[in-house]
Coordinates of N, CA and C in Angstrom, one line a residue:
M1 N -13.2 13.9 -12.1 CA -13.0 13.1 -10.9 C -12.8 14.1 -9.7
E2 N -13.5 13.9 -8.6 CA -13.5 14.7 -7.5 C -12.1 14.7 -6.9
G3 N -11.5 15.8 -6.5 CA -10.2 15.9 -5.9 C -9.1 15.9 -6.9
G4 N -9.3 15.3 -8.0 CA -8.3 15.3 -9.1 C -6.9 14.8 -8.6
P5 N -5.9 15.3 -9.2 CA -4.5 14.9 -8.9 C -4.1 15.2 -7.5
A6 N -4.6 16.2 -6.9 CA -4.3 16.6 -5.5 C -4.7 15.5 -4.5
A7 N -5.8 14.8 -4.8 CA -6.3 13.8 -3.9 C -5.6 12.4 -4.1
Y8 N -4.8 12.3 -5.2 CA -4.2 11.0 -5.5 C -3.1 10.7 -4.4
E9 N -2.3 11.6 -4.0 CA -1.2 11.4 -3.0 C -1.8 10.8 -1.7
P10 N -2.8 11.5 -1.1 CA -3.4 10.9 0.1 C -3.9 9.5 -0.1
F11 N -4.5 9.3 -1.3 CA -5.1 8.0 -1.6 C -4.0 6.9 -1.6
V12 N -2.8 7.2 -2.3 CA -1.7 6.3 -2.3 C -1.1 6.1 -1.0
L13 N -1.0 7.1 -0.1 CA -0.5 6.9 1.2 C -1.3 6.0 2.1
E14 N -2.7 6.2 1.9 CA -3.6 5.4 2.7 C -3.7 3.9 2.2
Y15 N -3.8 3.7 0.9 CA -4.0 2.3 0.4 C -2.8 1.7 -0.2
G16 N -1.8 2.4 -0.5 CA -0.6 1.8 -1.1 C 0.0 0.7 -0.4
P17 N 0.3 0.8 0.9 CA 0.9 -0.4 1.6 C 0.0 -1.6 1.5
Y18 N -1.3 -1.5 1.7 CA -2.2 -2.6 1.6 C -2.1 -3.3 0.2
I19 N -2.2 -2.4 -0.8 CA -2.2 -3.0 -2.2 C -0.9 -3.7 -2.4
Y20 N 0.2 -3.1 -2.0 CA 1.6 -3.7 -2.2 C 1.6 -5.1 -1.5
R21 N 1.1 -5.2 -0.3 CA 1.2 -6.5 0.4 C 0.3 -7.5 -0.4
T22 N -0.8 -7.1 -0.9 CA -1.7 -8.0 -1.6 C -1.0 -8.4 -2.9
V23 N -0.4 -7.5 -3.6 CA 0.2 -7.9 -4.9 C 1.5 -8.7 -4.6
F24 N 2.2 -8.4 -3.6 CA 3.4 -9.1 -3.3 C 3.1 -10.6 -2.9
A25 N 1.9 -10.8 -2.3 CA 1.5 -12.1 -1.9 C 1.3 -13.0 -3.1
V26 N 1.1 -12.4 -4.3 CA 0.9 -13.1 -5.5 C 2.2 -13.3 -6.3
L27 N 3.0 -12.2 -6.4 CA 4.2 -12.1 -7.2 C 5.4 -12.6 -6.5
R28 N 5.6 -12.3 -5.2 CA 6.7 -12.7 -4.4 C 8.1 -12.1 -4.9
T29 N 8.0 -11.0 -5.7 CA 9.3 -10.3 -6.0 C 9.0 -8.8 -5.7
P30 N 9.9 -8.2 -5.0 CA 9.6 -6.8 -4.6 C 9.5 -5.8 -5.9
Q31 N 10.4 -6.0 -6.8 CA 10.4 -5.1 -8.0 C 9.1 -5.3 -8.8
D32 N 8.7 -6.5 -9.0 CA 7.4 -6.7 -9.8 C 6.2 -6.2 -9.0
A33 N 6.2 -6.5 -7.7 CA 5.1 -6.0 -6.8 C 5.0 -4.5 -6.8
E34 N 6.2 -3.8 -6.8 CA 6.2 -2.3 -6.9 C 5.5 -1.8 -8.2
D35 N 6.0 -2.4 -9.3 CA 5.5 -2.0 -10.6 C 4.0 -2.2 -10.7
V36 N 3.5 -3.4 -10.3 CA 2.1 -3.7 -10.4 C 1.3 -2.9 -9.4
T37 N 1.8 -2.6 -8.3 CA 1.1 -1.8 -7.3 C 0.8 -0.4 -7.9
Q38 N 1.8 0.2 -8.5 CA 1.6 1.5 -9.2 C 0.4 1.4 -10.2
E39 N 0.4 0.4 -11.0 CA -0.6 0.2 -12.0 C -2.0 0.1 -11.3
V40 N -2.0 -0.8 -10.3 CA -3.3 -1.0 -9.6 C -3.8 0.2 -8.9
L41 N -2.9 1.0 -8.2 CA -3.4 2.2 -7.5 C -4.0 3.2 -8.5
L42 N -3.3 3.3 -9.7 CA -3.8 4.2 -10.7 C -5.2 3.7 -11.2
Q43 N -5.3 2.4 -11.5 CA -6.5 1.9 -12.0 C -7.7 2.0 -11.0
I44 N -7.4 1.8 -9.7 CA -8.4 1.9 -8.7 C -8.9 3.4 -8.6
Y45 N -7.9 4.3 -8.5 CA -8.2 5.7 -8.4 C -9.1 6.2 -9.6
R46 N -8.7 5.8 -10.8 CA -9.5 6.2 -11.9 C -10.9 5.5 -11.9
S47 N -11.0 4.4 -11.3 CA -12.3 3.7 -11.3 C -13.2 4.1 -10.1
L48 N -12.7 4.9 -9.2 CA -13.5 5.2 -8.0 C -14.9 5.8 -8.3
P49 N -15.0 6.7 -9.4 CA -16.4 7.2 -9.7 C -17.4 6.1 -10.0
A50 N -16.9 5.0 -10.5 CA -17.8 3.9 -10.9 C -18.1 2.9 -9.7
Y51 N -17.3 3.1 -8.6 CA -17.5 2.2 -7.4 C -18.9 2.3 -6.8
R52 N -19.5 1.2 -6.4 CA -20.9 1.1 -6.0 C -21.0 0.9 -4.5
N53 N -20.1 1.3 -3.7 CA -20.2 1.1 -2.2 C -20.6 -0.3 -1.8
E54 N -19.8 -1.2 -2.3 CA -20.1 -2.6 -1.9 C -18.8 -3.3 -1.4
G55 N -18.3 -2.8 -0.3 CA -17.1 -3.4 0.3 C -15.8 -2.9 -0.4
L56 N -15.3 -1.7 -0.1 CA -14.2 -1.1 -0.7 C -12.9 -2.0 -0.7
K57 N -12.6 -2.5 0.4 CA -11.3 -3.3 0.5 C -11.5 -4.6 -0.4
T58 N -12.6 -5.2 -0.4 CA -12.9 -6.4 -1.2 C -12.7 -6.0 -2.7
W59 N -13.3 -4.9 -3.1 CA -13.2 -4.5 -4.5 C -11.8 -4.2 -4.8
M60 N -11.1 -3.5 -4.0 CA -9.7 -3.1 -4.3 C -8.8 -4.4 -4.3
T61 N -9.1 -5.3 -3.4 CA -8.3 -6.6 -3.4 C -8.5 -7.4 -4.7
R62 N -9.7 -7.4 -5.1 CA -10.0 -8.2 -6.4 C -9.2 -7.6 -7.5
I63 N -9.2 -6.2 -7.6 CA -8.5 -5.6 -8.7 C -7.0 -5.9 -8.6
A64 N -6.5 -5.7 -7.4 CA -5.0 -6.0 -7.2 C -4.6 -7.4 -7.5
V65 N -5.4 -8.4 -7.0 CA -5.1 -9.8 -7.2 C -5.2 -10.1 -8.7
N66 N -6.2 -9.6 -9.4 CA -6.4 -9.9 -10.8 C -5.3 -9.3 -11.6
K67 N -4.9 -8.1 -11.3 CA -3.8 -7.4 -12.0 C -2.5 -8.2 -11.8
A68 N -2.2 -8.6 -10.6 CA -1.0 -9.4 -10.3 C -1.0 -10.7 -11.0
I69 N -2.1 -11.4 -11.0 CA -2.2 -12.7 -11.7 C -2.0 -12.5 -13.2
D70 N -2.6 -11.4 -13.8 CA -2.4 -11.1 -15.2 C -0.9 -10.9 -15.5
Y71 N -0.3 -10.1 -14.6 CA 1.2 -9.9 -14.8 C 2.0 -11.2 -14.7
K72 N 1.6 -12.0 -13.7 CA 2.3 -13.3 -13.6 C 2.2 -14.1 -14.8
R73 N 1.0 -14.2 -15.4 CA 0.7 -14.9 -16.6 C 1.5 -14.3 -17.8
Y74 N 1.5 -13.0 -17.9 CA 2.3 -12.3 -18.9 C 3.8 -12.7 -18.8
K75 N 4.3 -12.7 -17.6 CA 5.7 -13.0 -17.4 C 6.0 -14.5 -17.7
A76 N 5.0 -15.3 -17.4 CA 5.2 -16.8 -17.7 C 5.2 -17.1 -19.2
R77 N 4.6 -16.2 -20.0 CA 4.5 -16.5 -21.4 C 5.8 -16.0 -22.2
R78 N 6.6 -15.2 -21.5 CA 7.8 -14.6 -22.1 C 8.8 -15.7 -22.4
P79 N 9.5 -15.6 -23.5 CA 10.4 -16.7 -23.9 C 11.6 -16.8 -23.0
D80 N 12.0 -15.8 -22.3 CA 13.2 -15.9 -21.4 C 12.8 -16.4 -20.0
M81 N 11.8 -17.3 -20.0 CA 11.3 -17.9 -18.8 C 12.3 -18.7 -18.0
D82 N 12.3 -18.6 -16.7 CA 13.2 -19.4 -15.9 C 12.4 -20.5 -15.2
A83 N 13.1 -21.3 -14.3 CA 12.5 -22.4 -13.7 C 11.4 -22.0 -12.7
G84 N 11.5 -20.9 -12.1 CA 10.5 -20.4 -11.2 C 9.2 -20.1 -12.0
D85 N 9.3 -19.6 -13.2 CA 8.1 -19.3 -14.0 C 7.4 -20.6 -14.4
E86 N 8.2 -21.7 -14.6 CA 7.6 -23.0 -15.0 C 6.7 -23.5 -13.8
A87 N 7.2 -23.3 -12.6 CA 6.5 -23.7 -11.4 C 5.2 -22.9 -11.3
A88 N 5.3 -21.6 -11.7 CA 4.1 -20.8 -11.6 C 3.1 -21.2 -12.7
Q89 N 3.5 -21.7 -13.8 CA 2.6 -22.2 -14.8 C 1.9 -23.4 -14.3
E90 N 2.6 -24.3 -13.7 CA 2.0 -25.6 -13.1 C 1.0 -25.2 -12.1
E91 N 1.4 -24.2 -11.2 CA 0.5 -23.8 -10.2 C -0.8 -23.2 -10.8
S92 N -0.6 -22.4 -11.8 CA -1.7 -21.7 -12.5 C -2.7 -22.8 -13.1
A93 N -2.1 -23.8 -13.7 CA -2.9 -24.9 -14.2 C -3.7 -25.6 -13.1
A94 N -3.1 -25.8 -12.0 CA -3.8 -26.4 -10.8 C -5.0 -25.5 -10.4
Y95 N -4.8 -24.2 -10.4 CA -5.9 -23.3 -10.0 C -7.0 -23.4 -11.0
R96 N -6.7 -23.4 -12.3 CA -7.7 -23.4 -13.4 C -8.5 -24.7 -13.3
H97 N -7.9 -25.8 -12.8 CA -8.7 -27.1 -12.8 C -9.3 -27.2 -11.4
G98 N -9.3 -26.2 -10.6 CA -10.0 -26.3 -9.3 C -9.3 -27.1 -8.2
L99 N -8.0 -27.5 -8.4 CA -7.3 -28.3 -7.5 C -6.8 -27.5 -6.3
L100 N -6.6 -26.2 -6.5 CA -6.1 -25.3 -5.4 C -7.0 -24.1 -5.4
P101 N -7.2 -23.4 -4.2 CA -7.9 -22.2 -4.2 C -7.1 -21.1 -5.0
T102 N -7.8 -20.2 -5.6 CA -7.0 -19.1 -6.3 C -6.4 -18.2 -5.3
T103 N -5.4 -17.5 -5.8 CA -4.7 -16.6 -4.9 C -5.7 -15.5 -4.4
E104 N -6.6 -15.1 -5.3 CA -7.6 -14.1 -4.9 C -8.4 -14.7 -3.7
E105 N -8.8 -15.9 -3.8 CA -9.6 -16.5 -2.7 C -8.8 -16.6 -1.5
Q106 N -7.5 -16.9 -1.6 CA -6.7 -17.0 -0.4 C -6.5 -15.7 0.3
V107 N -6.3 -14.6 -0.5 CA -6.1 -13.3 0.0 C -7.4 -12.8 0.6
L108 N -8.5 -13.0 0.0 CA -9.8 -12.6 0.5 C -10.1 -13.3 1.8
E109 N -9.8 -14.6 1.9 CA -10.1 -15.3 3.1 C -9.2 -14.9 4.2
R110 N -8.0 -14.6 3.9 CA -7.0 -14.1 5.0 C -7.5 -12.7 5.5
E111 N -8.0 -11.9 4.5 CA -8.5 -10.5 4.9 C -9.7 -10.7 5.8
K112 N -10.6 -11.6 5.5 CA -11.8 -11.9 6.3 C -11.4 -12.3 7.7
R113 N -10.5 -13.3 7.8 CA -10.1 -13.7 9.1 C -9.4 -12.6 9.9
D114 N -8.6 -11.8 9.3 CA -8.0 -10.6 10.0 C -9.1 -9.7 10.5
R115 N -10.1 -9.4 9.7 CA -11.1 -8.5 10.1 C -11.9 -9.1 11.3
M116 N -12.1 -10.4 11.2 CA -12.9 -11.0 12.3 C -12.1 -11.0 13.6
R117 N -10.8 -11.2 13.5 CA -10.0 -11.1 14.7 C -10.0 -9.7 15.3
L118 N -9.9 -8.7 14.5 CA -10.0 -7.4 15.0 C -11.4 -7.1 15.6
R119 N -12.4 -7.6 15.0 CA -13.8 -7.4 15.5 C -14.0 -8.1 16.9
I120 N -13.5 -9.3 16.9 CA -13.6 -10.1 18.2 C -12.9 -9.4 19.3
A121 N -11.8 -8.7 19.0 CA -11.0 -8.0 20.0 C -11.8 -6.8 20.6
E122 N -12.8 -6.4 19.9 CA -13.7 -5.3 20.3 C -14.8 -5.7 21.3
L123 N -15.0 -7.0 21.3 CA -16.1 -7.5 22.2 C -15.8 -7.3 23.6
P124 N -16.9 -7.1 24.4 CA -16.6 -7.0 25.9 C -16.0 -8.3 26.4
E125 N -15.2 -8.2 27.4 CA -14.4 -9.3 27.9 C -15.3 -10.5 28.3
T126 N -16.5 -10.2 28.8 CA -17.4 -11.3 29.2 C -17.8 -12.2 28.1
Y127 N -17.8 -11.7 26.8 CA -18.2 -12.4 25.7 C -17.1 -13.1 24.9
K128 N -15.9 -12.5 24.9 CA -14.9 -12.9 24.0 C -14.6 -14.4 24.1
E129 N -14.4 -14.9 25.3 CA -14.0 -16.3 25.5 C -15.0 -17.3 24.9
V130 N -16.3 -17.1 25.2 CA -17.3 -18.0 24.6 C -17.5 -17.8 23.1
V131 N -17.4 -16.6 22.6 CA -17.5 -16.4 21.2 C -16.4 -17.1 20.4
V132 N -15.2 -16.9 20.9 CA -14.1 -17.6 20.2 C -14.2 -19.1 20.3
A133 N -14.6 -19.6 21.5 CA -14.7 -21.1 21.7 C -15.8 -21.6 20.8
Y134 N -16.9 -20.9 20.7 CA -18.1 -21.5 19.9 C -17.9 -21.3 18.4
Y135 N -17.6 -20.0 18.0 CA -17.6 -19.7 16.6 C -16.2 -20.0 15.9
I136 N -15.1 -19.8 16.6 CA -13.8 -20.0 16.0 C -13.3 -21.4 16.2
E137 N -13.4 -21.9 17.5 CA -12.9 -23.2 17.8 C -13.9 -24.3 17.6
D138 N -15.1 -23.9 17.3 CA -16.2 -24.9 17.0 C -16.5 -25.8 18.1
K139 N -16.5 -25.3 19.4 CA -16.8 -26.2 20.5 C -18.3 -26.1 20.9
S140 N -18.7 -27.2 21.5 CA -20.1 -27.2 21.9 C -20.3 -26.5 23.2
Y141 N -21.6 -26.2 23.6 CA -21.9 -25.5 24.9 C -21.3 -26.3 26.0
E142 N -21.4 -27.6 26.0 CA -20.9 -28.5 27.0 C -19.4 -28.3 27.2
Q143 N -18.7 -28.4 26.1 CA -17.2 -28.2 26.1 C -16.8 -26.9 26.7
I144 N -17.5 -25.8 26.3 CA -17.2 -24.5 26.8 C -17.5 -24.4 28.3
A145 N -18.6 -24.9 28.7 CA -19.0 -24.9 30.1 C -17.9 -25.7 30.9
G146 N -17.5 -26.8 30.4 CA -16.4 -27.6 31.1 C -15.1 -26.9 31.2
E147 N -14.7 -26.1 30.2 CA -13.5 -25.5 30.2 C -13.5 -24.1 30.9
T148 N -14.6 -23.5 31.0 CA -14.7 -22.2 31.6 C -15.2 -22.2 33.1
G149 N -15.8 -23.4 33.4 CA -16.4 -23.5 34.7 C -17.8 -22.8 34.8
L150 N -18.3 -22.5 33.7 CA -19.7 -21.9 33.7 C -20.7 -23.0 33.5
E151 N -21.9 -22.7 33.9 CA -23.1 -23.6 33.7 C -23.4 -23.5 32.2
R152 N -24.0 -24.6 31.7 CA -24.4 -24.6 30.3 C -25.3 -23.4 29.9
K153 N -26.3 -23.2 30.8 CA -27.2 -22.0 30.6 C -26.5 -20.7 30.5
S154 N -25.4 -20.6 31.3 CA -24.6 -19.3 31.3 C -23.9 -19.2 30.0
V155 N -23.4 -20.3 29.4 CA -22.8 -20.2 28.1 C -23.8 -19.8 27.1
E156 N -25.0 -20.4 27.1 CA -26.0 -20.0 26.1 C -26.4 -18.5 26.3
S157 N -26.5 -18.1 27.5 CA -26.9 -16.7 27.8 C -25.8 -15.7 27.3
R158 N -24.6 -16.1 27.5 CA -23.5 -15.2 27.1 C -23.4 -15.1 25.5
L159 N -23.6 -16.3 24.9 CA -23.6 -16.3 23.4 C -24.8 -15.5 22.9
Y160 N -25.9 -15.6 23.5 CA -27.1 -14.8 23.1 C -26.8 -13.3 23.2
R161 N -26.3 -12.9 24.4 CA -26.0 -11.5 24.6 C -24.9 -11.0 23.7
A162 N -23.9 -11.9 23.4 CA -22.8 -11.5 22.5 C -23.4 -11.3 21.1
R163 N -24.3 -12.1 20.6 CA -24.9 -11.9 19.3 C -25.7 -10.6 19.3
S164 N -26.4 -10.3 20.3 CA -27.2 -9.1 20.4 C -26.2 -7.9 20.4
W165 N -25.1 -8.0 21.1 CA -24.1 -6.9 21.1 C -23.6 -6.7 19.7
M166 N -23.2 -7.8 19.0 CA -22.7 -7.8 17.7 C -23.6 -7.1 16.7
K167 N -24.9 -7.5 16.8 CA -25.9 -7.0 15.9 C -26.1 -5.5 16.0
K168 N -25.9 -5.0 17.3 CA -26.1 -3.6 17.6 C -24.8 -2.8 17.2
H169 N -23.6 -3.4 17.3 CA -22.4 -2.6 17.1 C -21.7 -2.8 15.7
W170 N -22.0 -3.9 15.0 CA -21.4 -4.2 13.8 C -22.3 -4.1 12.6
Q171 N -21.8 -3.9 11.5 CA -22.6 -3.9 10.2 C -22.1 -5.0 9.3
K172 N -23.1 -5.5 8.6 CA -22.8 -6.6 7.7 C -21.6 -6.3 6.7
E173 N -21.6 -5.1 6.2 CA -20.6 -4.6 5.3 C -19.2 -4.8 5.9
D174 N -19.0 -4.8 7.2 CA -17.7 -4.9 7.8 C -17.1 -6.3 7.5
F175 N -17.9 -7.2 7.1 CA -17.4 -8.6 6.9 C -17.4 -9.1 5.5
E176 N -17.7 -8.2 4.6 CA -17.8 -8.6 3.1 C -16.5 -8.3 2.5

């Protein structure tokens, strides 16, 4: 492995807090989250040579969430189970039957929204308002024109220019 043990500490410092937050979102107990985070960081670090450059954070999030869910299931199967674990089992059954989105799906969706918010903040000021109104708030050209005082054609034009700007400055991988 490139870098070996000397590269592990910077890796942990960079990604550890993110992995902890992800694992904690599933387990909701600091001690369990710390334990699982250590396992996840080690697993990810050892698996890096096999990584195929297809969205690093998404890949790491999947590993973290799956490991946390496995731990939660393991804990739920233990005989010294408490009331909280019974609720976790019921929740897990609802996920398996497709009644609720999985924790992994929730975490990935939250990450995607956070990345999108950061990206929108990078837009030139003249584009932000119409992009948010159209793509995030799902408003029509007419609604945007009415709220901003712009002509409909100006709204169309700004959205067109904003899309051109995004294509030029953003990469598809940034949103996977």
